[in-house]
Amino acid sequence: MVDLFLNRVLVENNTDQDELNTEREIVGILENRILMLFFASSECENCQEFIPVLNDFFKRLKDPAYIEYPKLLALVYISLDKSEAQQERFLNELQKKVLFLAFEDPYRNELKAMFKVKSVPTVVVLRPDGSVLSPNAVQDICSYGIDCFRDWQESAEVIERSFMLNEDFDNLNMRSATDPVRRLKYKTEDDKRKKRWWKLWVKGKDENEEEEKDGAWDRKRKDGDKGIWRIR
């Protein structure tokens, strides 16, 4: 996935619009992360409506006030605007930690063709190896919010056991009604292996309990019933 932007210039959406143009900088900010490519245009009304949702989603996954380890996600805005002024206006509404390609970079159109983007807004989600996790996650983000990111993590195999949203500490055993549907959508081989392991463990446990019961009954028969007798 890092290779996607090597030899390119990514710009940080901050006041100085710092450029990341070395291999070390690109690798440092993208390696071992889930990457979201946000294709949008300032002229698109749906894009404008989606910005607050995306900003909240990204903030709650990157801001230390909400999350303990905020470095597993990167967001790159791929502008499909017709002018640089339009792109700048759109960037002013996006989170400051968002990355973007300069308006004059033709790679924007190459990425649009590469990921077969037909409409906007589109959020392409990529695993760290560059494979596509979701061709368009806009609906998932709108429907599930930050919950869908946990499923992306599992599928992308970048799970950190210490990674947990702060609010999870208060709701460790609570799941939404749509959680089984989401987990099935992003189901991983690890999930299947865990399920097989659990079945084998339960089966082995039941067999051990049966053997203990049989052994206790045999000992009882062998020793006889040695109850307490009173002599009158």
Short mmCIF file of C-alpha atoms in Angstrom, two decimals:
data_model
loop_
_atom_site.label_atom_id
_atom_site.label_comp_id
_atom_site.label_asym_id
_atom_site.label_seq_id
_atom_site.Cartn_x
_atom_site.Cartn_y
_atom_site.Cartn_z
CA MET A 1 0.00 0.00 0.00
CA VAL A 2 2.94 2.30 0.70
CA ASP A 3 4.08 1.67 -2.89
CA LEU A 4 0.93 3.44 -4.07
CA PHE A 5 2.40 6.80 -3.08
CA LEU A 6 6.14 6.26 -3.33
CA ASN A 7 7.77 8.85 -5.60
CA ARG A 8 4.71 11.05 -5.06
CA VAL A 9 4.16 14.13 -2.93
CA LEU A 10 1.52 13.98 -0.22
CA VAL A 11 0.50 17.20 1.47
CA GLU A 12 -0.75 17.52 5.03
CA ASN A 13 -3.95 19.49 5.45
CA ASN A 14 -2.54 21.93 7.97
CA THR A 15 -1.80 25.66 8.00
CA ASP A 16 1.63 25.23 6.44
CA GLN A 17 0.52 22.43 4.09
CA ASP A 18 3.68 20.47 4.81
CA GLU A 19 4.83 18.22 1.97
CA LEU A 20 5.82 14.60 2.48
CA ASN A 21 8.06 13.87 -0.46
CA THR A 22 10.69 11.38 0.72
CA GLU A 23 10.39 7.62 0.91
CA ARG A 24 11.08 7.73 4.64
CA GLU A 25 8.25 10.22 5.24
CA ILE A 26 5.75 8.32 3.08
CA VAL A 27 6.60 4.97 4.69
CA GLY A 28 6.47 6.52 8.16
CA ILE A 29 2.95 7.84 7.75
CA LEU A 30 1.39 4.99 5.71
CA GLU A 31 3.15 1.75 6.65
CA ASN A 32 1.12 -0.86 8.56
CA ARG A 33 -2.02 1.27 8.45
CA ILE A 34 -5.44 0.94 6.95
CA LEU A 35 -5.68 3.53 4.20
CA MET A 36 -8.84 5.37 3.21
CA LEU A 37 -8.90 7.09 -0.18
CA PHE A 38 -11.62 9.73 -0.16
CA PHE A 39 -12.76 10.69 -3.66
CA ALA A 40 -14.99 13.75 -3.64
CA SER A 41 -15.78 17.11 -5.20
CA SER A 42 -16.87 20.38 -3.66
CA GLU A 43 -19.65 20.66 -6.25
CA CYS A 44 -21.25 17.42 -5.04
CA GLU A 45 -24.03 17.99 -2.51
CA ASN A 46 -23.74 14.43 -1.15
CA CYS A 47 -20.04 15.03 -0.57
CA GLN A 48 -20.81 18.16 1.42
CA GLU A 49 -23.31 16.25 3.55
CA PHE A 50 -20.84 13.43 4.11
CA ILE A 51 -17.99 15.68 5.33
CA PRO A 52 -19.29 16.07 8.95
CA VAL A 53 -19.82 12.31 9.20
CA LEU A 54 -16.33 11.55 7.89
CA ASN A 55 -14.75 14.21 10.09
CA ASP A 56 -16.36 12.75 13.21
CA PHE A 57 -15.38 9.22 12.15
CA PHE A 58 -11.75 10.21 11.54
CA LYS A 59 -11.50 12.35 14.66
CA ARG A 60 -12.73 9.58 16.94
CA LEU A 61 -10.14 7.21 15.49
CA LYS A 62 -7.19 9.61 15.47
CA ASP A 63 -7.73 11.95 18.40
CA PRO A 64 -6.05 10.75 21.65
CA ALA A 65 -9.06 12.12 23.51
CA TYR A 66 -11.10 9.25 22.06
CA ILE A 67 -8.63 6.48 21.35
CA GLU A 68 -5.46 5.21 22.98
CA TYR A 69 -3.53 4.18 19.87
CA PRO A 70 -4.52 6.51 17.00
CA LYS A 71 -1.90 5.53 14.42
CA LEU A 72 -3.57 2.67 12.57
CA LEU A 73 -5.46 4.74 10.03
CA ALA A 74 -4.59 7.21 7.28
CA LEU A 75 -6.96 9.26 5.13
CA VAL A 76 -5.98 10.70 1.75
CA TYR A 77 -8.33 13.09 -0.03
CA ILE A 78 -8.34 12.60 -3.80
CA SER A 79 -9.86 15.76 -5.23
CA LEU A 80 -12.05 15.52 -8.31
CA ASP A 81 -12.63 19.27 -8.30
CA LYS A 82 -12.42 21.35 -11.45
CA SER A 83 -10.25 24.08 -9.93
CA GLU A 84 -7.64 24.44 -7.23
CA ALA A 85 -9.81 27.03 -5.49
CA GLN A 86 -12.62 24.48 -5.17
CA GLN A 87 -10.19 21.95 -3.74
CA GLU A 88 -8.94 24.48 -1.18
CA ARG A 89 -12.48 25.25 -0.04
CA PHE A 90 -13.18 21.56 0.40
CA LEU A 91 -9.94 21.03 2.33
CA ASN A 92 -10.91 23.82 4.72
CA GLU A 93 -13.85 21.69 5.83
CA LEU A 94 -11.82 18.49 6.32
CA GLN A 95 -9.86 17.41 9.39
CA LYS A 96 -6.35 18.81 9.64
CA LYS A 97 -4.69 15.38 9.80
CA VAL A 98 -6.00 14.46 6.36
CA LEU A 99 -3.45 14.06 3.54
CA PHE A 100 -4.07 15.06 -0.07
CA LEU A 101 -2.50 15.24 -3.51
CA ALA A 102 -1.74 18.62 -5.03
CA PHE A 103 -4.30 19.78 -7.57
CA GLU A 104 -1.75 19.79 -10.40
CA ASP A 105 -0.80 16.17 -9.78
CA PRO A 106 -2.32 14.02 -12.61
CA TYR A 107 -2.05 10.98 -10.34
CA ARG A 108 -5.46 11.97 -8.97
CA ASN A 109 -7.11 10.83 -12.21
CA GLU A 110 -4.95 7.71 -12.36
CA LEU A 111 -6.19 6.67 -8.92
CA LYS A 112 -9.78 7.33 -9.97
CA ALA A 113 -9.33 4.95 -12.92
CA MET A 114 -7.33 2.43 -10.89
CA PHE A 115 -10.11 1.98 -8.32
CA LYS A 116 -12.93 2.35 -10.85
CA VAL A 117 -14.56 5.27 -9.08
CA LYS A 118 -17.84 5.99 -10.85
CA SER A 119 -19.50 8.39 -8.42
CA VAL A 120 -18.75 10.57 -5.41
CA PRO A 121 -18.43 10.47 -2.50
CA THR A 122 -16.42 7.24 -2.56
CA VAL A 123 -14.18 5.95 0.23
CA VAL A 124 -11.92 3.11 -0.92
CA VAL A 125 -10.49 1.20 2.06
CA LEU A 126 -7.15 -0.56 1.56
CA ARG A 127 -5.30 -3.10 3.68
CA PRO A 128 -1.62 -2.47 4.47
CA ASP A 129 -0.67 -4.82 1.62
CA GLY A 130 -2.58 -2.63 -0.84
CA SER A 131 -5.50 -5.00 -1.45
CA VAL A 132 -9.01 -3.55 -1.42
CA LEU A 133 -10.93 -4.12 1.79
CA SER A 134 -13.96 -2.10 0.69
CA PRO A 135 -14.51 -0.49 -2.75
CA ASN A 136 -16.77 2.11 -1.14
CA ALA A 137 -17.25 2.36 2.63
CA VAL A 138 -19.42 5.48 2.64
CA GLN A 139 -22.56 3.56 3.59
CA ASP A 140 -20.76 1.57 6.31
CA ILE A 141 -19.35 4.73 7.85
CA CYS A 142 -22.77 6.39 7.81
CA SER A 143 -24.54 3.32 9.21
CA TYR A 144 -22.07 1.92 11.74
CA GLY A 145 -19.73 4.80 12.52
CA ILE A 146 -16.50 3.82 14.26
CA ASP A 147 -17.77 0.26 14.86
CA CYS A 148 -16.99 -0.73 11.27
CA PHE A 149 -13.32 0.18 11.78
CA ARG A 150 -12.89 -2.67 14.25
CA ASP A 151 -14.03 -5.09 11.54
CA TRP A 152 -11.56 -3.56 9.10
CA GLN A 153 -8.79 -4.07 11.64
CA GLU A 154 -9.60 -7.74 12.06
CA SER A 155 -9.80 -8.37 8.34
CA ALA A 156 -6.62 -6.39 7.68
CA GLU A 157 -4.78 -8.31 10.44
CA VAL A 158 -3.40 -5.21 12.12
CA ILE A 159 -5.01 -5.96 15.49
CA GLU A 160 -3.37 -4.64 18.64
CA ARG A 161 -4.71 -6.24 21.81
CA SER A 162 -4.17 -2.99 23.69
CA PHE A 163 -6.15 -1.07 21.07
CA MET A 164 -9.56 -0.15 22.44
CA LEU A 165 -11.95 2.76 22.13
CA ASN A 166 -12.39 4.54 25.45
CA GLU A 167 -16.14 4.00 25.52
CA ASP A 168 -15.61 0.24 25.17
CA PHE A 169 -14.48 0.05 28.77
CA ASP A 170 -18.02 0.88 29.83
CA ASN A 171 -19.68 -1.47 27.31
CA LEU A 172 -17.42 -4.50 27.03
CA ASN A 173 -20.30 -6.97 26.66
CA MET A 174 -22.63 -4.85 24.56
CA ARG A 175 -23.01 -5.27 20.79
CA SER A 176 -25.35 -3.58 18.37
CA ALA A 177 -28.13 -5.50 16.62
CA THR A 178 -26.27 -5.19 13.32
CA ASP A 179 -22.95 -6.48 14.69
CA PRO A 180 -23.38 -10.09 13.44
CA VAL A 181 -24.09 -8.79 9.93
CA ARG A 182 -20.99 -6.60 9.94
CA ARG A 183 -18.75 -9.38 11.31
CA LEU A 184 -20.00 -11.77 8.63
CA LYS A 185 -19.23 -9.19 5.94
CA TYR A 186 -15.60 -8.86 7.04
CA LYS A 187 -15.23 -12.41 8.41
CA THR A 188 -11.61 -13.59 8.57
CA GLU A 189 -9.87 -16.95 8.64
CA ASP A 190 -8.85 -16.22 12.24
CA ASP A 191 -12.54 -16.14 13.18
CA LYS A 192 -13.03 -19.57 11.63
CA ARG A 193 -9.96 -21.00 13.36
CA LYS A 194 -11.13 -19.63 16.71
CA LYS A 195 -14.54 -21.22 16.20
CA ARG A 196 -12.99 -24.62 15.40
CA TRP A 197 -10.68 -24.33 18.41
CA TRP A 198 -13.61 -23.53 20.70
CA LYS A 199 -15.59 -26.54 19.50
CA LEU A 200 -12.63 -28.86 20.05
CA TRP A 201 -11.99 -27.43 23.51
CA VAL A 202 -15.64 -27.84 24.58
CA LYS A 203 -15.73 -31.36 23.19
CA GLY A 204 -12.54 -32.31 25.06
CA LYS A 205 -13.86 -30.78 28.26
CA ASP A 206 -17.13 -32.78 28.03
CA GLU A 207 -15.19 -36.01 27.42
CA ASN A 208 -12.97 -35.37 30.45
CA GLU A 209 -16.01 -34.77 32.65
CA GLU A 210 -17.58 -38.02 31.45
CA GLU A 211 -14.36 -39.92 32.19
CA GLU A 212 -14.21 -38.44 35.70
CA LYS A 213 -17.81 -39.48 36.37
CA ASP A 214 -17.18 -43.04 35.10
CA GLY A 215 -14.02 -43.29 37.21
CA ALA A 216 -15.81 -42.15 40.34
CA TRP A 217 -18.62 -44.68 39.77
CA ASP A 218 -16.11 -47.53 39.27
CA ARG A 219 -14.28 -46.62 42.49
CA LYS A 220 -17.59 -46.58 44.36
CA ARG A 221 -18.52 -50.03 43.07
CA LYS A 222 -15.08 -51.39 43.90
CA ASP A 223 -15.00 -50.02 47.47
CA GLY A 224 -18.60 -50.88 48.13
CA ASP A 225 -21.10 -48.71 49.93
CA LYS A 226 -19.39 -48.00 53.22
CA GLY A 227 -22.14 -46.18 55.03
CA ILE A 228 -22.25 -45.55 58.81
CA TRP A 229 -24.06 -48.27 60.80
CA ARG A 230 -25.29 -47.74 64.32
CA ILE A 231 -25.33 -50.62 66.86
CA ARG A 232 -28.40 -50.67 69.01
#
